[in-house]
PDB file of C-alpha atoms in Angstrom:
ATOM      1  CA  UNK A   1      -2.890 209.030  15.481  1.00  0.00           C
ATOM      2  CA  UNK A   2       0.853 208.449  15.844  1.00  0.00           C
ATOM      3  CA  UNK A   3       2.980 211.600  15.451  1.00  0.00           C
ATOM      4  CA  UNK A   4       6.630 211.444  14.452  1.00  0.00           C
ATOM      5  CA  UNK A   5       9.219 214.149  15.028  1.00  0.00           C
ATOM      6  CA  UNK A   6      11.447 215.125  12.135  1.00  0.00           C
ATOM      7  CA  UNK A   7      14.526 217.300  12.322  1.00  0.00           C
ATOM      8  CA  UNK A   8      16.896 218.583   9.664  1.00  0.00           C
ATOM      9  CA  UNK A   9      20.618 218.327  10.381  1.00  0.00           C
ATOM     10  CA  UNK A  10      23.057 220.533   8.497  1.00  0.00           C
ATOM     11  CA  UNK A  11      26.736 221.411   8.719  1.00  0.00           C
ATOM     12  CA  UNK A  12      29.403 222.793   6.439  1.00  0.00           C
ATOM     13  CA  UNK A  13      31.916 220.515   4.717  1.00  0.00           C
ATOM     14  CA  UNK A  14      34.174 218.746   7.224  1.00  0.00           C
ATOM     15  CA  UNK A  15      32.142 219.654  10.313  1.00  0.00           C
ATOM     16  CA  UNK A  16      31.703 216.010  11.367  1.00  0.00           C
ATOM     17  CA  UNK A  17      28.202 215.140  10.132  1.00  0.00           C
ATOM     18  CA  UNK A  18      29.155 211.726   8.725  1.00  0.00           C
ATOM     19  CA  UNK A  19      30.890 210.803  12.000  1.00  0.00           C
ATOM     20  CA  UNK A  20      27.733 211.735  13.909  1.00  0.00           C
ATOM     21  CA  UNK A  21      25.601 209.629  11.555  1.00  0.00           C
ATOM     22  CA  UNK A  22      27.945 206.682  12.048  1.00  0.00           C
ATOM     23  CA  UNK A  23      27.526 207.038  15.811  1.00  0.00           C
ATOM     24  CA  UNK A  24      23.729 207.192  15.544  1.00  0.00           C
ATOM     25  CA  UNK A  25      23.546 204.173  13.230  1.00  0.00           C
ATOM     26  CA  UNK A  26      25.988 201.881  15.087  1.00  0.00           C
ATOM     27  CA  UNK A  27      26.032 202.668  18.828  1.00  0.00           C
ATOM     28  CA  UNK A  28      23.606 201.018  21.267  1.00  0.00           C
ATOM     29  CA  UNK A  29      21.972 204.253  22.459  1.00  0.00           C
ATOM     30  CA  UNK A  30      18.483 202.772  22.808  1.00  0.00           C
ATOM     31  CA  UNK A  31      16.726 205.215  20.452  1.00  0.00           C
ATOM     32  CA  UNK A  32      14.844 204.244  17.294  1.00  0.00           C
ATOM     33  CA  UNK A  33      15.913 206.840  14.712  1.00  0.00           C
ATOM     34  CA  UNK A  34      15.245 206.802  10.971  1.00  0.00           C
ATOM     35  CA  UNK A  35      18.029 208.605   9.106  1.00  0.00           C
ATOM     36  CA  UNK A  36      17.790 210.027   5.584  1.00  0.00           C
ATOM     37  CA  UNK A  37      21.163 210.784   3.998  1.00  0.00           C
ATOM     38  CA  UNK A  38      20.846 213.282   1.153  1.00  0.00           C
ATOM     39  CA  UNK A  39      23.386 212.658  -1.614  1.00  0.00           C
ATOM     40  CA  UNK A  40      22.468 215.089  -4.350  1.00  0.00           C
ATOM     41  CA  UNK A  41      23.450 218.449  -5.791  1.00  0.00           C
ATOM     42  CA  UNK A  42      26.941 219.849  -5.356  1.00  0.00           C
ATOM     43  CA  UNK A  43      27.630 217.570  -2.423  1.00  0.00           C
ATOM     44  CA  UNK A  44      27.242 214.410  -4.496  1.00  0.00           C
ATOM     45  CA  UNK A  45      30.363 212.306  -4.457  1.00  0.00           C
ATOM     46  CA  UNK A  46      31.817 213.999  -1.374  1.00  0.00           C
ATOM     47  CA  UNK A  47      29.805 212.197   1.323  1.00  0.00           C
ATOM     48  CA  UNK A  48      29.040 208.776  -0.051  1.00  0.00           C
ATOM     49  CA  UNK A  49      26.930 206.292   1.923  1.00  0.00           C
ATOM     50  CA  UNK A  50      29.864 203.900   1.801  1.00  0.00           C
ATOM     51  CA  UNK A  51      31.339 205.896   4.664  1.00  0.00           C
ATOM     52  CA  UNK A  52      28.349 204.731   6.720  1.00  0.00           C
ATOM     53  CA  UNK A  53      28.638 201.122   5.626  1.00  0.00           C
ATOM     54  CA  UNK A  54      25.563 201.265   3.394  1.00  0.00           C
ATOM     55  CA  UNK A  55      27.172 200.442   0.066  1.00  0.00           C
ATOM     56  CA  UNK A  56      26.886 202.410  -3.163  1.00  0.00           C
ATOM     57  CA  UNK A  57      24.041 200.258  -4.544  1.00  0.00           C
ATOM     58  CA  UNK A  58      21.615 200.831  -1.686  1.00  0.00           C
ATOM     59  CA  UNK A  59      20.125 204.164  -2.749  1.00  0.00           C
ATOM     60  CA  UNK A  60      16.395 204.619  -2.068  1.00  0.00           C
ATOM     61  CA  UNK A  61      16.196 201.475   0.119  1.00  0.00           C
ATOM     62  CA  UNK A  62      15.391 201.572   3.844  1.00  0.00           C
ATOM     63  CA  UNK A  63      17.930 199.423   5.689  1.00  0.00           C
ATOM     64  CA  UNK A  64      17.548 198.263   9.285  1.00  0.00           C
ATOM     65  CA  UNK A  65      20.759 198.667  11.281  1.00  0.00           C
ATOM     66  CA  UNK A  66      21.990 196.360  14.037  1.00  0.00           C
ATOM     67  CA  UNK A  67      21.085 198.872  16.769  1.00  0.00           C
ATOM     68  CA  UNK A  68      17.453 199.137  15.627  1.00  0.00           C
ATOM     69  CA  UNK A  69      17.801 202.356  13.643  1.00  0.00           C
ATOM     70  CA  UNK A  70      16.796 202.730   9.994  1.00  0.00           C
ATOM     71  CA  UNK A  71      18.772 204.416   7.210  1.00  0.00           C
ATOM     72  CA  UNK A  72      18.054 205.440   3.629  1.00  0.00           C
ATOM     73  CA  UNK A  73      20.331 207.285   1.209  1.00  0.00           C
ATOM     74  CA  UNK A  74      18.552 209.382  -1.430  1.00  0.00           C
ATOM     75  CA  UNK A  75      19.721 211.216  -4.522  1.00  0.00           C
ATOM     76  CA  UNK A  76      16.502 212.935  -5.480  1.00  0.00           C
ATOM     77  CA  UNK A  77      13.151 212.928  -3.701  1.00  0.00           C
ATOM     78  CA  UNK A  78      13.301 213.193   0.088  1.00  0.00           C
ATOM     79  CA  UNK A  79       9.500 213.330   0.321  1.00  0.00           C
ATOM     80  CA  UNK A  80       9.202 210.001  -1.511  1.00  0.00           C
ATOM     81  CA  UNK A  81      11.662 208.448   0.930  1.00  0.00           C
ATOM     82  CA  UNK A  82       9.547 209.726   3.820  1.00  0.00           C
ATOM     83  CA  UNK A  83       6.391 208.284   2.280  1.00  0.00           C
ATOM     84  CA  UNK A  84       8.097 204.890   2.000  1.00  0.00           C
ATOM     85  CA  UNK A  85       9.273 205.249   5.580  1.00  0.00           C
ATOM     86  CA  UNK A  86       5.699 205.675   6.824  1.00  0.00           C
ATOM     87  CA  UNK A  87       5.066 202.096   5.643  1.00  0.00           C
ATOM     88  CA  UNK A  88       7.400 201.084   8.485  1.00  0.00           C
ATOM     89  CA  UNK A  89       5.480 203.044  11.129  1.00  0.00           C
ATOM     90  CA  UNK A  90       6.160 201.628  14.577  1.00  0.00           C
ATOM     91  CA  UNK A  91       9.802 200.826  13.872  1.00  0.00           C
ATOM     92  CA  UNK A  92      11.025 204.351  14.610  1.00  0.00           C
ATOM     93  CA  UNK A  93      10.297 207.298  16.913  1.00  0.00           C
ATOM     94  CA  UNK A  94      12.408 210.024  15.309  1.00  0.00           C
ATOM     95  CA  UNK A  95      13.397 211.013  11.779  1.00  0.00           C
ATOM     96  CA  UNK A  96      16.746 212.712  11.136  1.00  0.00           C
ATOM     97  CA  UNK A  97      17.264 214.240   7.681  1.00  0.00           C
ATOM     98  CA  UNK A  98      20.892 214.915   6.821  1.00  0.00           C
ATOM     99  CA  UNK A  99      21.874 217.474   4.200  1.00  0.00           C
ATOM    100  CA  UNK A 100      25.083 217.770   2.226  1.00  0.00           C
ATOM    101  CA  UNK A 101      27.730 220.212   3.439  1.00  0.00           C
ATOM    102  CA  UNK A 102      26.781 222.763   0.802  1.00  0.00           C
ATOM    103  CA  UNK A 103      23.017 222.450   1.254  1.00  0.00           C
ATOM    104  CA  UNK A 104      20.594 224.998   2.656  1.00  0.00           C
ATOM    105  CA  UNK A 105      18.465 223.354   5.411  1.00  0.00           C
ATOM    106  CA  UNK A 106      15.698 225.909   5.012  1.00  0.00           C
ATOM    107  CA  UNK A 107      14.664 224.407   1.691  1.00  0.00           C
ATOM    108  CA  UNK A 108      13.979 221.018   3.284  1.00  0.00           C
ATOM    109  CA  UNK A 109      12.370 222.456   6.404  1.00  0.00           C
ATOM    110  CA  UNK A 110      10.073 224.647   4.322  1.00  0.00           C
ATOM    111  CA  UNK A 111       8.943 221.699   2.174  1.00  0.00           C
ATOM    112  CA  UNK A 112       7.893 219.611   5.154  1.00  0.00           C
ATOM    113  CA  UNK A 113       6.028 222.506   6.700  1.00  0.00           C
ATOM    114  CA  UNK A 114       3.558 222.789   3.822  1.00  0.00           C
ATOM    115  CA  UNK A 115       3.348 219.224   2.424  1.00  0.00           C
ATOM    116  CA  UNK A 116      -0.087 217.891   3.409  1.00  0.00           C
ATOM    117  CA  UNK A 117       0.931 214.361   2.442  1.00  0.00           C
ATOM    118  CA  UNK A 118       3.215 214.235   5.494  1.00  0.00           C
ATOM    119  CA  UNK A 119       0.588 215.262   8.041  1.00  0.00           C
ATOM    120  CA  UNK A 120       1.727 212.604  10.539  1.00  0.00           C
ATOM    121  CA  UNK A 121       5.101 214.306  10.798  1.00  0.00           C
ATOM    122  CA  UNK A 122       5.988 217.582  12.455  1.00  0.00           C
ATOM    123  CA  UNK A 123       9.174 219.607  12.196  1.00  0.00           C
ATOM    124  CA  UNK A 124      10.992 219.376  15.522  1.00  0.00           C
ATOM    125  CA  UNK A 125      13.948 221.607  14.672  1.00  0.00           C
ATOM    126  CA  UNK A 126      17.065 222.295  12.613  1.00  0.00           C
ATOM    127  CA  UNK A 127      20.446 221.213  14.012  1.00  0.00           C
ATOM    128  CA  UNK A 128      23.690 222.567  12.543  1.00  0.00           C
ATOM    129  CA  UNK A 129      27.139 221.097  13.242  1.00  0.00           C
ATOM    130  CA  UNK A 130      30.155 223.441  13.189  1.00  0.00           C
ATOM    131  CA  UNK A 131      33.869 222.693  12.910  1.00  0.00           C
ATOM    132  CA  UNK A 132      35.084 224.817  15.842  1.00  0.00           C
ATOM    133  CA  UNK A 133      38.754 224.366  14.962  1.00  0.00           C
ATOM    134  CA  UNK A 134      38.322 225.805  11.441  1.00  0.00           C
ATOM    135  CA  UNK A 135      35.460 228.171  12.232  1.00  0.00           C
ATOM    136  CA  UNK A 136      37.320 231.424  11.600  1.00  0.00           C
ATOM    137  CA  UNK A 137      38.760 230.221   8.279  1.00  0.00           C
ATOM    138  CA  UNK A 138      35.421 228.854   7.079  1.00  0.00           C
ATOM    139  CA  UNK A 139      33.638 232.062   8.043  1.00  0.00           C
ATOM    140  CA  UNK A 140      36.263 234.169   6.271  1.00  0.00           C
ATOM    141  CA  UNK A 141      35.856 232.311   2.976  1.00  0.00           C
ATOM    142  CA  UNK A 142      32.094 231.792   3.165  1.00  0.00           C
ATOM    143  CA  UNK A 143      30.559 235.241   3.629  1.00  0.00           C
ATOM    144  CA  UNK A 144      26.973 235.272   2.400  1.00  0.00           C
ATOM    145  CA  UNK A 145      27.081 231.540   1.623  1.00  0.00           C
ATOM    146  CA  UNK A 146      25.318 228.472   2.972  1.00  0.00           C
ATOM    147  CA  UNK A 147      27.596 228.486   6.032  1.00  0.00           C
ATOM    148  CA  UNK A 148      25.950 231.589   7.469  1.00  0.00           C
ATOM    149  CA  UNK A 149      22.438 230.467   6.570  1.00  0.00           C
ATOM    150  CA  UNK A 150      22.995 227.061   8.190  1.00  0.00           C
ATOM    151  CA  UNK A 151      23.776 228.834  11.466  1.00  0.00           C
ATOM    152  CA  UNK A 152      21.006 231.423  11.080  1.00  0.00           C
ATOM    153  CA  UNK A 153      18.341 228.739  10.572  1.00  0.00           C
ATOM    154  CA  UNK A 154      19.572 226.481  13.372  1.00  0.00           C
ATOM    155  CA  UNK A 155      17.634 225.809  16.540  1.00  0.00           C
ATOM    156  CA  UNK A 156      20.620 223.900  17.948  1.00  0.00           C
ATOM    157  CA  UNK A 157      24.272 224.475  16.977  1.00  0.00           C
ATOM    158  CA  UNK A 158      26.772 221.699  17.788  1.00  0.00           C
ATOM    159  CA  UNK A 159      30.320 223.012  18.184  1.00  0.00           C
ATOM    160  CA  UNK A 160      32.431 219.995  17.262  1.00  0.00           C
ATOM    161  CA  UNK A 161      36.205 219.316  17.571  1.00  0.00           C
ATOM    162  CA  UNK A 162      36.406 221.070  20.928  1.00  0.00           C
ATOM    163  CA  UNK A 163      39.436 218.912  21.794  1.00  0.00           C
ATOM    164  CA  UNK A 164      41.445 220.861  19.188  1.00  0.00           C
ATOM    165  CA  UNK A 165      40.836 224.385  20.536  1.00  0.00           C
ATOM    166  CA  UNK A 166      41.685 226.332  23.679  1.00  0.00           C
ATOM    167  CA  UNK A 167      39.304 228.223  25.958  1.00  0.00           C
ATOM    168  CA  UNK A 168      39.874 231.533  24.153  1.00  0.00           C
ATOM    169  CA  UNK A 169      38.860 230.012  20.794  1.00  0.00           C
ATOM    170  CA  UNK A 170      35.858 228.326  22.394  1.00  0.00           C
ATOM    171  CA  UNK A 171      34.679 231.641  23.828  1.00  0.00           C
ATOM    172  CA  UNK A 172      35.261 233.523  20.569  1.00  0.00           C
ATOM    173  CA  UNK A 173      33.399 230.985  18.412  1.00  0.00           C
ATOM    174  CA  UNK A 174      30.518 230.887  20.906  1.00  0.00           C
ATOM    175  CA  UNK A 175      30.333 234.687  20.811  1.00  0.00           C
ATOM    176  CA  UNK A 176      30.337 234.700  17.000  1.00  0.00           C
ATOM    177  CA  UNK A 177      27.559 232.088  16.887  1.00  0.00           C
ATOM    178  CA  UNK A 178      25.498 234.111  19.363  1.00  0.00           C
ATOM    179  CA  UNK A 179      25.983 237.266  17.308  1.00  0.00           C
ATOM    180  CA  UNK A 180      24.629 235.455  14.247  1.00  0.00           C
ATOM    181  CA  UNK A 181      21.806 233.562  15.974  1.00  0.00           C
ATOM    182  CA  UNK A 182      21.271 234.406  19.631  1.00  0.00           C
ATOM    183  CA  UNK A 183      18.096 232.311  19.807  1.00  0.00           C
ATOM    184  CA  UNK A 184      19.804 228.945  19.238  1.00  0.00           C
ATOM    185  CA  UNK A 185      21.023 226.453  21.821  1.00  0.00           C
ATOM    186  CA  UNK A 186      24.729 225.520  21.718  1.00  0.00           C
ATOM    187  CA  UNK A 187      26.185 222.086  22.453  1.00  0.00           C
ATOM    188  CA  UNK A 188      29.933 221.430  22.814  1.00  0.00           C
ATOM    189  CA  UNK A 189      31.480 218.126  21.777  1.00  0.00           C
ATOM    190  CA  UNK A 190      34.415 216.376  20.136  1.00  0.00           C
ATOM    191  CA  UNK A 191      34.514 213.483  17.690  1.00  0.00           C
ATOM    192  CA  UNK A 192      30.788 214.139  17.039  1.00  0.00           C
ATOM    193  CA  UNK A 193      29.788 212.348  20.268  1.00  0.00           C
ATOM    194  CA  UNK A 194      26.696 214.324  21.213  1.00  0.00           C
ATOM    195  CA  UNK A 195      23.996 213.904  23.815  1.00  0.00           C
ATOM    196  CA  UNK A 196      21.132 212.763  21.598  1.00  0.00           C
ATOM    197  CA  UNK A 197      18.575 214.057  24.090  1.00  0.00           C
ATOM    198  CA  UNK A 198      19.873 217.526  23.247  1.00  0.00           C
ATOM    199  CA  UNK A 199      19.011 217.226  19.546  1.00  0.00           C
ATOM    200  CA  UNK A 200      15.886 215.033  19.709  1.00  0.00           C
ATOM    201  CA  UNK A 201      12.552 216.316  20.975  1.00  0.00           C
ATOM    202  CA  UNK A 202      13.667 219.964  21.088  1.00  0.00           C
ATOM    203  CA  UNK A 203      10.185 221.171  19.964  1.00  0.00           C
ATOM    204  CA  UNK A 204      11.596 224.287  18.307  1.00  0.00           C
ATOM    205  CA  UNK A 205       8.445 224.814  16.233  1.00  0.00           C
ATOM    206  CA  UNK A 206       5.917 224.043  18.971  1.00  0.00           C
ATOM    207  CA  UNK A 207       7.404 226.163  21.763  1.00  0.00           C
ATOM    208  CA  UNK A 208       8.524 229.768  22.022  1.00  0.00           C
ATOM    209  CA  UNK A 209      12.177 230.566  22.820  1.00  0.00           C
ATOM    210  CA  UNK A 210      13.042 233.189  25.427  1.00  0.00           C
ATOM    211  CA  UNK A 211      13.951 236.682  24.201  1.00  0.00           C
ATOM    212  CA  UNK A 212      17.451 236.877  22.767  1.00  0.00           C
ATOM    213  CA  UNK A 213      20.241 239.415  22.732  1.00  0.00           C
ATOM    214  CA  UNK A 214      19.439 242.616  20.844  1.00  0.00           C
ATOM    215  CA  UNK A 215      21.374 244.147  17.994  1.00  0.00           C
ATOM    216  CA  UNK A 216      20.293 247.766  17.596  1.00  0.00           C
ATOM    217  CA  UNK A 217      22.123 248.761  14.447  1.00  0.00           C
ATOM    218  CA  UNK A 218      21.747 247.634  10.853  1.00  0.00           C
ATOM    219  CA  UNK A 219      23.992 244.610  10.403  1.00  0.00           C
ATOM    220  CA  UNK A 220      25.813 243.667   7.198  1.00  0.00           C
ATOM    221  CA  UNK A 221      26.126 239.986   8.114  1.00  0.00           C
ATOM    222  CA  UNK A 222      23.933 237.352   9.772  1.00  0.00           C
ATOM    223  CA  UNK A 223      22.510 238.729  13.025  1.00  0.00           C
ATOM    224  CA  UNK A 224      19.557 238.682  15.419  1.00  0.00           C
ATOM    225  CA  UNK A 225      17.160 241.444  16.420  1.00  0.00           C
ATOM    226  CA  UNK A 226      14.577 241.085  19.209  1.00  0.00           C
ATOM    227  CA  UNK A 227      11.604 243.451  19.424  1.00  0.00           C
ATOM    228  CA  UNK A 228       8.910 243.787  22.090  1.00  0.00           C
ATOM    229  CA  UNK A 229       6.053 246.002  23.253  1.00  0.00           C
ATOM    230  CA  UNK A 230       3.556 246.162  26.114  1.00  0.00           C
ATOM    231  CA  UNK A 231       0.746 247.229  23.778  1.00  0.00           C
ATOM    232  CA  UNK A 232      -1.924 244.883  22.444  1.00  0.00           C
ATOM    233  CA  UNK A 233      -1.321 244.573  18.706  1.00  0.00           C
ATOM    234  CA  UNK A 234      -3.890 244.563  15.924  1.00  0.00           C
ATOM    235  CA  UNK A 235      -3.710 241.086  14.409  1.00  0.00           C
ATOM    236  CA  UNK A 236      -4.616 242.294  10.912  1.00  0.00           C
ATOM    237  CA  UNK A 237      -1.910 244.965  11.025  1.00  0.00           C
ATOM    238  CA  UNK A 238       0.571 242.426  12.357  1.00  0.00           C
ATOM    239  CA  UNK A 239      -0.107 239.977   9.531  1.00  0.00           C
ATOM    240  CA  UNK A 240       0.136 242.786   6.995  1.00  0.00           C
ATOM    241  CA  UNK A 241       3.507 243.753   8.433  1.00  0.00           C
ATOM    242  CA  UNK A 242       4.756 240.151   8.231  1.00  0.00           C
ATOM    243  CA  UNK A 243       3.663 239.928   4.624  1.00  0.00           C
ATOM    244  CA  UNK A 244       5.256 243.263   3.738  1.00  0.00           C
ATOM    245  CA  UNK A 245       8.551 242.122   5.279  1.00  0.00           C
ATOM    246  CA  UNK A 246       8.552 238.576   3.900  1.00  0.00           C
ATOM    247  CA  UNK A 247       6.833 239.106   0.562  1.00  0.00           C
ATOM    248  CA  UNK A 248       8.236 242.509  -0.426  1.00  0.00           C
ATOM    249  CA  UNK A 249       8.325 243.260  -4.142  1.00  0.00           C
ATOM    250  CA  UNK A 250      11.849 242.976  -5.420  1.00  0.00           C
ATOM    251  CA  UNK A 251      13.798 244.367  -8.385  1.00  0.00           C
ATOM    252  CA  UNK A 252      14.766 241.677 -10.839  1.00  0.00           C
ATOM    253  CA  UNK A 253      18.390 241.441  -9.684  1.00  0.00           C
ATOM    254  CA  UNK A 254      17.399 241.105  -6.037  1.00  0.00           C
ATOM    255  CA  UNK A 255      14.658 238.623  -6.892  1.00  0.00           C
ATOM    256  CA  UNK A 256      17.157 236.459  -8.754  1.00  0.00           C
ATOM    257  CA  UNK A 257      19.514 236.571  -5.790  1.00  0.00           C
ATOM    258  CA  UNK A 258      16.592 235.771  -3.495  1.00  0.00           C
ATOM    259  CA  UNK A 259      15.685 232.682  -5.497  1.00  0.00           C
ATOM    260  CA  UNK A 260      19.257 231.447  -5.390  1.00  0.00           C
ATOM    261  CA  UNK A 261      19.377 231.863  -1.611  1.00  0.00           C
ATOM    262  CA  UNK A 262      15.814 230.672  -1.031  1.00  0.00           C
ATOM    263  CA  UNK A 263      15.132 233.592   1.305  1.00  0.00           C
ATOM    264  CA  UNK A 264      12.951 236.659   1.541  1.00  0.00           C
ATOM    265  CA  UNK A 265      14.953 239.675   0.336  1.00  0.00           C
ATOM    266  CA  UNK A 266      13.803 243.210  -0.380  1.00  0.00           C
ATOM    267  CA  UNK A 267      15.120 246.055  -2.494  1.00  0.00           C
ATOM    268  CA  UNK A 268      17.477 247.164   0.301  1.00  0.00           C
ATOM    269  CA  UNK A 269      18.984 243.698   0.590  1.00  0.00           C
ATOM    270  CA  UNK A 270      17.440 242.800   3.963  1.00  0.00           C
ATOM    271  CA  UNK A 271      16.978 239.015   4.166  1.00  0.00           C
ATOM    272  CA  UNK A 272      14.797 237.494   6.890  1.00  0.00           C
ATOM    273  CA  UNK A 273      15.687 233.809   7.254  1.00  0.00           C
ATOM    274  CA  UNK A 274      13.872 233.024  10.498  1.00  0.00           C
ATOM    275  CA  UNK A 275      11.189 234.704  12.614  1.00  0.00           C
ATOM    276  CA  UNK A 276       9.774 233.430  15.908  1.00  0.00           C
ATOM    277  CA  UNK A 277       8.241 234.613  19.157  1.00  0.00           C
ATOM    278  CA  UNK A 278       4.894 235.256  20.826  1.00  0.00           C
ATOM    279  CA  UNK A 279       2.541 238.197  20.391  1.00  0.00           C
ATOM    280  CA  UNK A 280      -0.540 239.583  22.167  1.00  0.00           C
ATOM    281  CA  UNK A 281      -3.174 240.726  19.655  1.00  0.00           C
ATOM    282  CA  UNK A 282      -6.754 241.919  19.770  1.00  0.00           C
ATOM    283  CA  UNK A 283      -7.831 238.332  19.031  1.00  0.00           C
ATOM    284  CA  UNK A 284      -5.624 236.653  21.654  1.00  0.00           C
ATOM    285  CA  UNK A 285      -2.091 235.354  22.175  1.00  0.00           C
ATOM    286  CA  UNK A 286      -0.247 233.665  19.293  1.00  0.00           C
ATOM    287  CA  UNK A 287       3.017 231.833  18.771  1.00  0.00           C
ATOM    288  CA  UNK A 288       4.773 233.094  15.632  1.00  0.00           C
ATOM    289  CA  UNK A 289       6.955 230.767  13.556  1.00  0.00           C
ATOM    290  CA  UNK A 290       8.427 231.764  10.199  1.00  0.00           C
ATOM    291  CA  UNK A 291      10.964 230.286   7.790  1.00  0.00           C
ATOM    292  CA  UNK A 292      11.842 232.419   4.781  1.00  0.00           C
ATOM    293  CA  UNK A 293       8.630 233.567   3.089  1.00  0.00           C
ATOM    294  CA  UNK A 294       6.363 231.213   5.072  1.00  0.00           C
ATOM    295  CA  UNK A 295       4.932 231.979   8.502  1.00  0.00           C
ATOM    296  CA  UNK A 296       2.070 230.928  10.744  1.00  0.00           C
ATOM    297  CA  UNK A 297       0.321 232.174  13.874  1.00  0.00           C
ATOM    298  CA  UNK A 298      -0.742 229.472  16.339  1.00  0.00           C
ATOM    299  CA  UNK A 299      -3.112 230.342  19.215  1.00  0.00           C
ATOM    300  CA  UNK A 300      -1.578 229.808  22.671  1.00  0.00           C
ATOM    301  CA  UNK A 301      -2.771 230.336  26.262  1.00  0.00           C
ATOM    302  CA  UNK A 302      -1.789 233.588  27.957  1.00  0.00           C
ATOM    303  CA  UNK A 303       1.894 232.958  28.836  1.00  0.00           C
ATOM    304  CA  UNK A 304       1.802 235.693  31.510  1.00  0.00           C
ATOM    305  CA  UNK A 305       5.012 237.134  30.186  1.00  0.00           C
ATOM    306  CA  UNK A 306       6.096 239.886  27.803  1.00  0.00           C
ATOM    307  CA  UNK A 307       5.552 239.434  24.085  1.00  0.00           C
ATOM    308  CA  UNK A 308       8.500 239.499  21.691  1.00  0.00           C
ATOM    309  CA  UNK A 309       9.523 238.755  18.110  1.00  0.00           C
ATOM    310  CA  UNK A 310      12.957 237.452  17.108  1.00  0.00           C
ATOM    311  CA  UNK A 311      14.242 238.134  13.584  1.00  0.00           C
ATOM    312  CA  UNK A 312      17.312 236.295  12.245  1.00  0.00           C
ATOM    313  CA  UNK A 313      18.795 237.194   8.870  1.00  0.00           C
ATOM    314  CA  UNK A 314      21.269 239.389   7.006  1.00  0.00           C
ATOM    315  CA  UNK A 315      21.349 243.154   6.517  1.00  0.00           C
ATOM    316  CA  UNK A 316      18.662 243.438   9.201  1.00  0.00           C
ATOM    317  CA  UNK A 317      17.475 247.021   9.607  1.00  0.00           C
ATOM    318  CA  UNK A 318      16.220 247.468  13.169  1.00  0.00           C
ATOM    319  CA  UNK A 319      14.399 250.728  12.394  1.00  0.00           C
ATOM    320  CA  UNK A 320      12.499 249.173   9.472  1.00  0.00           C
ATOM    321  CA  UNK A 321      11.469 246.215  11.595  1.00  0.00           C
ATOM    322  CA  UNK A 322      10.264 248.577  14.319  1.00  0.00           C
ATOM    323  CA  UNK A 323       8.228 250.630  11.864  1.00  0.00           C
ATOM    324  CA  UNK A 324       6.617 247.517  10.374  1.00  0.00           C
ATOM    325  CA  UNK A 325       5.747 245.699  13.609  1.00  0.00           C
ATOM    326  CA  UNK A 326       5.156 248.660  15.971  1.00  0.00           C
ATOM    327  CA  UNK A 327       7.492 246.920  18.404  1.00  0.00           C
ATOM    328  CA  UNK A 328      10.768 248.143  19.869  1.00  0.00           C
ATOM    329  CA  UNK A 329      14.176 246.760  20.944  1.00  0.00           C
ATOM    330  CA  UNK A 330      14.364 245.302  24.408  1.00  0.00           C
TER     331      UNK A 330
END
């Protein structure tokens, strides 16, 4: 059975996503990549496929590019485009799904995780591109918006336009990214010229990241908390704790806000966007992967290292997470 990696690529407006797509679809890099360009929702009309040389009348069609890559621009059903793509199995090795600048990548990633019709595909990771030059301004005007969630959900963050900033800005933006998502990898580039090996085959959902930097206090913005313990955990209690954190009953106003953000929020406003790590339970070792209100435990061999859980989200309350998981900050 042939398996194909799929990754979701996000980035706020003006970050350089279209330039990266143009590079992937035109340069002779030797990789066979199928690209889906999403042109729907609020982003429609701002990132037209014409910028990629596809033409405005080529929606829903898979086009073969001169460098061997494939491209399809969709306005509605990404899953349908993927099903059509599988008819061309053998012509591609990777699938890259682009979102609009205002989109939330978690929605797409979550869909692919549970859709049984796409069983030949597996989610490789979420890559977010950031405009380093305008990072501070974008962050200032985008508190609580898609900008923060795109970074929080990322497995790789590409800091673009590095040629326009000095070392102090580079260090500050890197620090800010790490404070929001200390479990992600960071790539530096300019003009969207990235090392494709750094964003393809990253296996973010089939491997466990190392423990990340700890934030001990309750955070008002996007942040990361890492918990650990030397004790063997009760698997049933652990699953109950995950469900209580991710599926907490919500007042109507919070529930409405939760639906609009597509995340798990509770009555105190804590939103868990991403959860990952490895745990030692009374039934063995497991890799934990969670996106929003979905999670899974996958059995793994004894890694001969300390267990840990990484939580990424907003308004994270370290004490509440400790009480629920029976784990403690590193």
